XYZ file of C-alpha atoms in Angstrom:
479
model
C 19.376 32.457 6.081
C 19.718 33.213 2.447
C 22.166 35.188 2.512
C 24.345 32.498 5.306
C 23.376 29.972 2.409
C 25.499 31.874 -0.326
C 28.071 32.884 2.319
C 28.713 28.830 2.392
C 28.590 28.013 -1.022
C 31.048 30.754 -1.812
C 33.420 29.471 0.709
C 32.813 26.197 -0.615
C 34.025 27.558 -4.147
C 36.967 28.913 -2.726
C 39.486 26.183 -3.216
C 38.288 25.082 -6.679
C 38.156 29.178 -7.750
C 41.969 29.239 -6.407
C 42.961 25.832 -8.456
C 41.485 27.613 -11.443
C 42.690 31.027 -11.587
C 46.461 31.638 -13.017
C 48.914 30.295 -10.512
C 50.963 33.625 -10.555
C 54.821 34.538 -10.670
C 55.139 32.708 -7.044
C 53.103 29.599 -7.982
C 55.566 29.428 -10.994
C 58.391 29.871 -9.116
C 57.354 27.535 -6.874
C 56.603 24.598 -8.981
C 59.938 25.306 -10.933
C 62.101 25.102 -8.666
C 60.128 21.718 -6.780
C 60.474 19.967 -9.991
C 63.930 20.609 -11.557
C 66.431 23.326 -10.376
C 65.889 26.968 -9.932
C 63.575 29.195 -11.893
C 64.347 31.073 -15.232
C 62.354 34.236 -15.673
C 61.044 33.306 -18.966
C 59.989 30.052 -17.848
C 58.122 31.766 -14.951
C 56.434 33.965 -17.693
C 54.809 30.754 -19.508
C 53.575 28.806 -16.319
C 52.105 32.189 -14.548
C 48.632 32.697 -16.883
C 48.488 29.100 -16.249
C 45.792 27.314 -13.522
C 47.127 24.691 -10.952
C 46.284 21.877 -13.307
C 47.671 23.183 -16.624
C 50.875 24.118 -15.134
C 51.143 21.274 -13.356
C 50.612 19.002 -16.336
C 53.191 21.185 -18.367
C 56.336 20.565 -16.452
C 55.144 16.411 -16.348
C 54.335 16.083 -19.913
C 56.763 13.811 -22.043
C 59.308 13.326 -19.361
C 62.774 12.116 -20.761
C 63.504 8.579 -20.236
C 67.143 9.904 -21.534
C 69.267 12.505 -21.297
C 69.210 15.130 -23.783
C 73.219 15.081 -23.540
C 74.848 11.909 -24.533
C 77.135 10.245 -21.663
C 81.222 10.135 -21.605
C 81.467 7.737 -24.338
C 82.999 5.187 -22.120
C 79.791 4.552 -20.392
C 78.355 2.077 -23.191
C 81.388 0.175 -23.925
C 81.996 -3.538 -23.024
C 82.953 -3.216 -18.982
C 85.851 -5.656 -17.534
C 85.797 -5.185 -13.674
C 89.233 -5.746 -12.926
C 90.044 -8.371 -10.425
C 92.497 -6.129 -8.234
C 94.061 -8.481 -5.635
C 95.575 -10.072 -9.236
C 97.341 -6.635 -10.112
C 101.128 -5.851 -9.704
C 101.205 -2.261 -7.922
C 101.521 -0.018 -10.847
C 98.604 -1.359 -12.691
C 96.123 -0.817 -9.765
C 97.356 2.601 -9.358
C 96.654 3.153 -13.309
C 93.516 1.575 -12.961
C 92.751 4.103 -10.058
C 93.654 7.104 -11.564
C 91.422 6.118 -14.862
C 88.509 5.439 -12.557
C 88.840 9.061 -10.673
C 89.283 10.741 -13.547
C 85.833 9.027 -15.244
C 84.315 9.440 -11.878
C 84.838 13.082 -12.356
C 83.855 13.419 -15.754
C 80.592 11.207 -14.663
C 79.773 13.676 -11.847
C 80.339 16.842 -14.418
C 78.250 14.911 -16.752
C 75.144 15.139 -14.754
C 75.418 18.580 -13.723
C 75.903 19.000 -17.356
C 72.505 17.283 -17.959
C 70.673 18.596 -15.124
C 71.361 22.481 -16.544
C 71.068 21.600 -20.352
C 67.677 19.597 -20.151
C 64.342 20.372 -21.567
C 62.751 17.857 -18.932
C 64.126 19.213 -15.649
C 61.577 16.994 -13.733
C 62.893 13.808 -15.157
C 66.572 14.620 -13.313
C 64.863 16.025 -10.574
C 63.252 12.732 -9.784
C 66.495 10.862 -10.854
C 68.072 12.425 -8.273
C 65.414 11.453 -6.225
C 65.809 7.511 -7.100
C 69.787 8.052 -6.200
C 69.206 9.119 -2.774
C 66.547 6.320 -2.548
C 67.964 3.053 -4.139
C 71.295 4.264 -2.450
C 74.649 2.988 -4.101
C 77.873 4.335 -4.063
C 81.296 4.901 -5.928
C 83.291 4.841 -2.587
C 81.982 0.747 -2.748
C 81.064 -0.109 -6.176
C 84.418 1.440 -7.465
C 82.991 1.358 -11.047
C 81.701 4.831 -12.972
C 80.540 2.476 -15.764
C 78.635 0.600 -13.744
C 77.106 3.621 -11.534
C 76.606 5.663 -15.064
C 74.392 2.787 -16.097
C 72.503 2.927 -12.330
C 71.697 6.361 -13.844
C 70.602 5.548 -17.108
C 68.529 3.390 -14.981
C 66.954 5.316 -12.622
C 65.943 7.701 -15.705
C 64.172 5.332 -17.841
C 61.787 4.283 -14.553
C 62.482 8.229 -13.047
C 58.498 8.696 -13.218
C 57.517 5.127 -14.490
C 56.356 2.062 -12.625
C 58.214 1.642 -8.980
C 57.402 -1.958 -9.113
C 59.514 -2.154 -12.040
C 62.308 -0.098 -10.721
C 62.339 -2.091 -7.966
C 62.978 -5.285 -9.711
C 65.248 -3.805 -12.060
C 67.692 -1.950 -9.412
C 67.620 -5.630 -7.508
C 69.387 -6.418 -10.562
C 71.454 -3.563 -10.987
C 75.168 -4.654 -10.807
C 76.130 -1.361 -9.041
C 73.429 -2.249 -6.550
C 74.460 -5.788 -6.564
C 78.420 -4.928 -5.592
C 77.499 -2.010 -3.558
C 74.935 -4.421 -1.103
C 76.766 -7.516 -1.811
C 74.248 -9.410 -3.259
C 76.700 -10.966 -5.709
C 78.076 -12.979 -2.356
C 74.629 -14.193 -1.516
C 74.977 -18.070 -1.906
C 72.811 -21.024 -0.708
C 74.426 -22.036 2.925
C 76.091 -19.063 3.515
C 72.777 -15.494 2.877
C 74.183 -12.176 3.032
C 71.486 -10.631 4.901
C 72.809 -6.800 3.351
C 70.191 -6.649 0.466
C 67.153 -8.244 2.223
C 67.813 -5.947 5.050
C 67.813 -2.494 2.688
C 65.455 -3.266 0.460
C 62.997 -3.767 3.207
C 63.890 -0.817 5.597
C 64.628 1.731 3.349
C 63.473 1.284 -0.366
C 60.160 -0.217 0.751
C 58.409 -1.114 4.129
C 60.846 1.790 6.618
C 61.505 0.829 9.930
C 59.542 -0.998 12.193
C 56.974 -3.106 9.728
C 59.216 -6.078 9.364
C 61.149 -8.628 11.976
C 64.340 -9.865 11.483
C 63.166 -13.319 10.863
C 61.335 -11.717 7.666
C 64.878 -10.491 6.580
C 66.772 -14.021 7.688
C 63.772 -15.742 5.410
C 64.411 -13.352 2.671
C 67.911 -13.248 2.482
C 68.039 -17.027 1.314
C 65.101 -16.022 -1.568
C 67.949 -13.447 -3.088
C 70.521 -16.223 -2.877
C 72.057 -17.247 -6.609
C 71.703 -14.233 -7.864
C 75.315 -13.044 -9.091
C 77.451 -10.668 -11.656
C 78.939 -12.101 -14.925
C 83.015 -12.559 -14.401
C 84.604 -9.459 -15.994
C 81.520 -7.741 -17.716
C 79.619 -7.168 -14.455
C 76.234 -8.012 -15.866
C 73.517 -9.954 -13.493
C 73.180 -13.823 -13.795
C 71.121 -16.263 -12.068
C 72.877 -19.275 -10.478
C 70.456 -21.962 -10.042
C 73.080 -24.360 -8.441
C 73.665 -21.695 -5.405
C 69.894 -20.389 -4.648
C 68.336 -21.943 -2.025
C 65.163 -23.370 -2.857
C 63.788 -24.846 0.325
C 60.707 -23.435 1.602
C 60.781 -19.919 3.005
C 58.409 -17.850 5.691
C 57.786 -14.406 5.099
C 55.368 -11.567 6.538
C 53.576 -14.491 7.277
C 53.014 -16.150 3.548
C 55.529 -19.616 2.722
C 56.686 -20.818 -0.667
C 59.660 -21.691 -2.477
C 59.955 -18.151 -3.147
C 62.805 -16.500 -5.182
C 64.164 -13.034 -4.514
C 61.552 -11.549 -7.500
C 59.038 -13.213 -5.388
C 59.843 -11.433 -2.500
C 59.919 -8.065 -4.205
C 56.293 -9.207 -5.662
C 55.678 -10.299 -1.269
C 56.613 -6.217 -0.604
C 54.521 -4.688 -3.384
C 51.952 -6.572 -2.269
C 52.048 -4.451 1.606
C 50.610 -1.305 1.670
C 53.012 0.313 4.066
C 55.234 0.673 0.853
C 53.451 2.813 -1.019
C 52.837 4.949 2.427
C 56.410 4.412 2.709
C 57.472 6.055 -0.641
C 54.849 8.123 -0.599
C 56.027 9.717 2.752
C 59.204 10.111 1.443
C 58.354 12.147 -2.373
C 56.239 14.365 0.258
C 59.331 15.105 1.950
C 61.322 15.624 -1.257
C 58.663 17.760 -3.262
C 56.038 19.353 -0.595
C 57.376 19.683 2.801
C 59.714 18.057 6.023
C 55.962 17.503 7.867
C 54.025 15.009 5.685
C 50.026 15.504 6.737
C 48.939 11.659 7.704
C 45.633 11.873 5.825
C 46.624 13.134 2.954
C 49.739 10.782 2.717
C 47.231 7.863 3.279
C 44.823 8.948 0.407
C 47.627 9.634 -1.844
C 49.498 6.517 -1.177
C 46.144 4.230 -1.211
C 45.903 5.825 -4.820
C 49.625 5.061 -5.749
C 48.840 1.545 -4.622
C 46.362 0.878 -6.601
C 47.501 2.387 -9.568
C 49.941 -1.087 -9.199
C 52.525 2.230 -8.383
C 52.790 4.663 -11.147
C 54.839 7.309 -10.272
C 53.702 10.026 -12.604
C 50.138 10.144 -10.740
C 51.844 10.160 -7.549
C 53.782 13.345 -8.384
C 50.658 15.123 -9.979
C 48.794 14.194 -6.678
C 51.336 15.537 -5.046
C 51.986 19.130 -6.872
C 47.481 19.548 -6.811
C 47.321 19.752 -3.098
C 46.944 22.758 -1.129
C 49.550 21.769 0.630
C 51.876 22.303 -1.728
C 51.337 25.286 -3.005
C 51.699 27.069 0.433
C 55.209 25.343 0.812
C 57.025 27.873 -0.115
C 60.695 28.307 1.483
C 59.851 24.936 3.576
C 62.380 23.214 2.430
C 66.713 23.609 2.237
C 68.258 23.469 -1.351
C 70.455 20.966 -1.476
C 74.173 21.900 -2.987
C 73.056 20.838 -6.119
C 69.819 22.888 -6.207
C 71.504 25.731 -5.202
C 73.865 25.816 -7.508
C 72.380 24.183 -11.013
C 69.240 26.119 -9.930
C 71.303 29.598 -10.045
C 72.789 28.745 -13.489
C 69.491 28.122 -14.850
C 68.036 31.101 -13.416
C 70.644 33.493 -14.636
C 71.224 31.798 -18.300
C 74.803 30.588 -16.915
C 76.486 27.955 -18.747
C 79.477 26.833 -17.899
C 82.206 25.408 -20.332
C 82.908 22.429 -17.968
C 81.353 20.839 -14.668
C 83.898 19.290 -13.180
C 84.983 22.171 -10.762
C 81.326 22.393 -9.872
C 81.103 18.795 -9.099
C 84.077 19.322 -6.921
C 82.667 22.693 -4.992
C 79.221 20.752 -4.686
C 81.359 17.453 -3.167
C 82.536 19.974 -0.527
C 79.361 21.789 0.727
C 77.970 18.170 0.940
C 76.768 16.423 -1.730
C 78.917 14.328 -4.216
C 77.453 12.833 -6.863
C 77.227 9.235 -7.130
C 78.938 9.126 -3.435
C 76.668 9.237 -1.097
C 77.565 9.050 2.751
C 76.470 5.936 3.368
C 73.491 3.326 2.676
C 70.721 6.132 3.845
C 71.794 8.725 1.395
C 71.891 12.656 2.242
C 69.497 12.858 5.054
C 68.750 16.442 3.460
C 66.728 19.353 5.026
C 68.602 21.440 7.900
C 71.155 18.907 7.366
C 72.858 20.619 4.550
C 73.434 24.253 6.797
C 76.004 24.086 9.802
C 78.237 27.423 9.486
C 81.267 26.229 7.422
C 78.640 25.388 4.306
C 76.586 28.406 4.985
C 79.356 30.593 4.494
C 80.268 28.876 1.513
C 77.296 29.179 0.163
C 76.728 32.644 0.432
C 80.762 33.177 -0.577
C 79.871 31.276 -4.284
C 77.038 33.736 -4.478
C 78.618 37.072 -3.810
C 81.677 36.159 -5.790
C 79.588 34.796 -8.643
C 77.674 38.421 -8.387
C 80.353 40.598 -7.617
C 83.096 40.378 -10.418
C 82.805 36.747 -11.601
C 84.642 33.454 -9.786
C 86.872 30.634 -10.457
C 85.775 27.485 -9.323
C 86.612 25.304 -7.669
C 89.586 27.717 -5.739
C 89.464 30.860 -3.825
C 91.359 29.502 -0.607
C 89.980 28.528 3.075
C 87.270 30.647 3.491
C 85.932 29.300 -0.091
C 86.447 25.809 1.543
C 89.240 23.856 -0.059
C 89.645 20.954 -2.745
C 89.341 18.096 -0.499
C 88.313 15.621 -3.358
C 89.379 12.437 -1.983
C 90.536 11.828 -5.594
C 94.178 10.442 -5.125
C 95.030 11.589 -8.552
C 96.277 14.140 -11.163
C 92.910 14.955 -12.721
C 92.322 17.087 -9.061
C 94.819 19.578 -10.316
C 94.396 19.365 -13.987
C 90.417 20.255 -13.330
C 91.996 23.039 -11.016
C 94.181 24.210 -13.986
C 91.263 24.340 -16.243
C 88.591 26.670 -13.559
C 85.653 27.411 -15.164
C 84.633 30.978 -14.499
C 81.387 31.973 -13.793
C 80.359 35.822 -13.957
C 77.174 36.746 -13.226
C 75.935 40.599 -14.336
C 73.081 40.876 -12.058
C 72.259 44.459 -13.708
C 72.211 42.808 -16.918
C 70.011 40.113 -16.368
C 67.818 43.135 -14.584
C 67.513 44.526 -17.464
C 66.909 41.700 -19.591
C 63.921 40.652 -17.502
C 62.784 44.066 -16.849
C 63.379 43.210 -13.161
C 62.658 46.905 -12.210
C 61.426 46.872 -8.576
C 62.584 45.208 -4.872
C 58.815 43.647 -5.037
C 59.399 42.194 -8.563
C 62.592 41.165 -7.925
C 61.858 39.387 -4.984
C 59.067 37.527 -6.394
C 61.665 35.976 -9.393
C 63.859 34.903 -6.646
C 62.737 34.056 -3.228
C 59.664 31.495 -1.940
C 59.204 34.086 1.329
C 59.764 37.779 2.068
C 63.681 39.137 2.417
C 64.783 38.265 5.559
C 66.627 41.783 5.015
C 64.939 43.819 2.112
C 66.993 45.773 0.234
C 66.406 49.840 -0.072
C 65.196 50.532 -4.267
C 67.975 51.914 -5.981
C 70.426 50.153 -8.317
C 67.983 47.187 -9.740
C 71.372 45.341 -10.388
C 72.607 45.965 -6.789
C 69.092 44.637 -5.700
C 68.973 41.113 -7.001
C 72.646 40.670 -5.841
C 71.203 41.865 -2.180
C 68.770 39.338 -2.491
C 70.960 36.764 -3.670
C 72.853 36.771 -0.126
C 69.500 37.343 1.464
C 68.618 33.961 3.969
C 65.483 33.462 1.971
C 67.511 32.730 -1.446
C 69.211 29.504 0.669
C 64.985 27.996 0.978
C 62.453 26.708 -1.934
């Protein structure tokens, strides 16, 4: 019985032993890559000695609330929205050039940031908020006014969702882009109420279309400044009868309704769910989404604590190669890995546009849906095509003809081919960067890179001719 007794208490131990001892090259690897993009070999070397809890707290300590790279410098001057039904034909087409060309610049921008910065979790979770509180160019048709969405979403990237929430109800890119600035009393625009409750907040199925009829009048008044953009409140067009919703009536306004859905539980399970999804894995485990989300609620919905919930369970740290890399992952995550640097973004924003994922353009309202989503067999070949010409002799982005998938921008302007006259080119000496790391073995080289085994492990031999195998391998296309 003794012995049974000690039996038990050491499997008891087990999961607080495994928290403390050093999380390993794969634990660093993992968390790396979960919170910003890809994993450099020296950074793996810091976070390895490290238990759960120290590493964890190193890549969330002193997040940036701004980038370390300034903006284009058009960002933060005075905005006037031009009024294009007003325009002779050869000023709108000037005005629509200048606003591809920023819109370019913006999305090279961010890639910019997202390899440059010394907080990679802070973009990582600003890309988060973009696929979340979902706005888009394609609408808005305004890169000042989505560059200062991003600014946004920074500042509040791991702050207080309550106050993100009333802020991007503000936003004028999220005003124009859900056409809240046409919300008047007599005649609700039912776009905003409806969002904001199914998909920033509550998700399907724990509201009624009377709740979204009710709110839609609360948001009424609420408009953009003439020319600059900025919000205003119009007190002569809100409605300020008497409103019913979830239950609960007032003269509410639409900050009062925001208040009305921070108030329900089933949106901090709601966002919860969703950072699970985004950081951990495409199956969410109910319980521990309920624990974690009754502690985000009543935190009054810190987001930091959230995340550091998130990256301490088990469940996390057994994720690996659960989940798809996005474009973007995939290919900021192999610049940072490798120590590439491009001299300019643009032609990656454009190659990233085409396996999927444009910047500040979403597909629609809903965002990227993500996961297996971003494989069908024209992107995977891409993929693997940027990777075995970016190992095997260097490549010019965004070109390289049909197979490489071609410049279908959508921007109806010069700046297309100018970016494709200026290709940045991107070599990568995988027996180099072997060498640098002393990256010496299949095994060791296969921990730096991949979350799971090979799917097809390469024969030892040339240790630069192994980590471009590996590259290629299935397993390299998974976190």
């Amino acid at each position: 019985m003794t012995r049974l007794r000690l039996v038990l208490a050491l499997c008891a131990l087990l999961p607080a032993l495994a928290q403390a001892a050093g999380i390993g090259e794969d634990g660093a690897r993992l968390l790396l890559t979960r919170t910003g993009f890809g994993a450099n070999p020296a950074k793996i070397a810091e976070l390895a000695p490290l238990s759960r809890a120290q590493a964890v707290d190193r890549v969330l300590a002193n997040p940036r609330t701004e980038p370390l790279t300034p903006p284009p410098g058009w960002v933060m001057q005075p905005i006037e929205l031009p009024r294009y039904a007003q325009l002779p034909e050869d000023q709108k087409k000037a005005l629509r050039q200048q606003e591809n060309q920023r819109a370019l610049e913006l999305k090279g921008w961010w890639l910019g940031e997202m390899r440059a910065t010394d907080s990679p979790i802070s973009e990582k979770m600003t890309l988060f908020w973009h696929n979340h509180f979902v706005s888009g160019l394609d609408k808005v048709r305004s890169p000042e006014l989505m560059a200062r969405q991003n600014l946004l979403l920074r500042r509040e990237a791991l702050g207080n969702f309550g106050t993100l929430l009333h802020e991007i109800a503000h936003d004028p890119a999220m005003m124009r882009y859900l056409d809240t600035a046409n919300n008047r009393k007599g005649q609700p625009n039912e776009n905003f109420a409806r969002e904001v409750m199914e998909l920033f907040t509550l998700g399907e199925g724990h509201y009624s279309e009377q709740d979204i009829r009710e709110a839609a009048r609360a948001f009424t008044g609420w408009g953009m400044q003439p020319g600059s953009g900025d919000f205003i409140n119009r007190p002569r067009q809100h409605d300020d009868g008497i409103k019913t919703v979830f239950g609960q009536s007032g003269n509410y306004d639409g900050d009062q309704v925001l208040g009305l859905l921070l108030q329900r539980p089933d949106t901090a399970r709601f966002v919860t769910t969703k950072l699970w999804r985004y950081l951990v894995s495409p199956t969410p485990d109910p319980r521990s989404v309920d624990r974690l989300a009754a502690g985000f609620y009543d935190s009054g919905y810190q987001i930091k604590p959230l995340v550091r919930a998130l990256l301490m369970t088990d469940a996390f740290w057994k994720s690996g190669g659960q989940l798809v890399k996005s474009p973007v992952e995939l290919t900021v995550g192999t610049l940072v890995t490798f120590d590439l640097t491009p001299a300019d973004y643009r032609p990656l924003a454009l190659f990233n546009r085409n396996l999927g994922q444009d910047l500040f353009s979403p597909p629609n309202v809903k965002g990227w849906p993500g996961g297996d989503d971003w494989i069908n067999s024209a992107t995977l070949l891409a993929r693997k095509q940027f990777l075995a010409r970016l190992s095997g002799g260097g490549i010019n982005l965004p070109s390289g003809g049909p197979a490489m998938l071609p410049v279908a921008t959508g921007l109806d302007d010069p700046s297309q081919k100018a970016t494709e006259r200026r290709l940045t080119r991107l070599n990568l000496d995988t027996a180099d960067w072997a060498e640098r790391y002393h990256v010496d073995s299949v095994h060791r080289a296969s921990h730096l890179l991949l979350p799971v085994k090979p799917a097809s492990p390469p024969q030892a031999g040339d240790a630069g001719e192994v980590v471009r195998e590996l590259l290629l391998d299935a397993a390299y296309q998974v976190d």
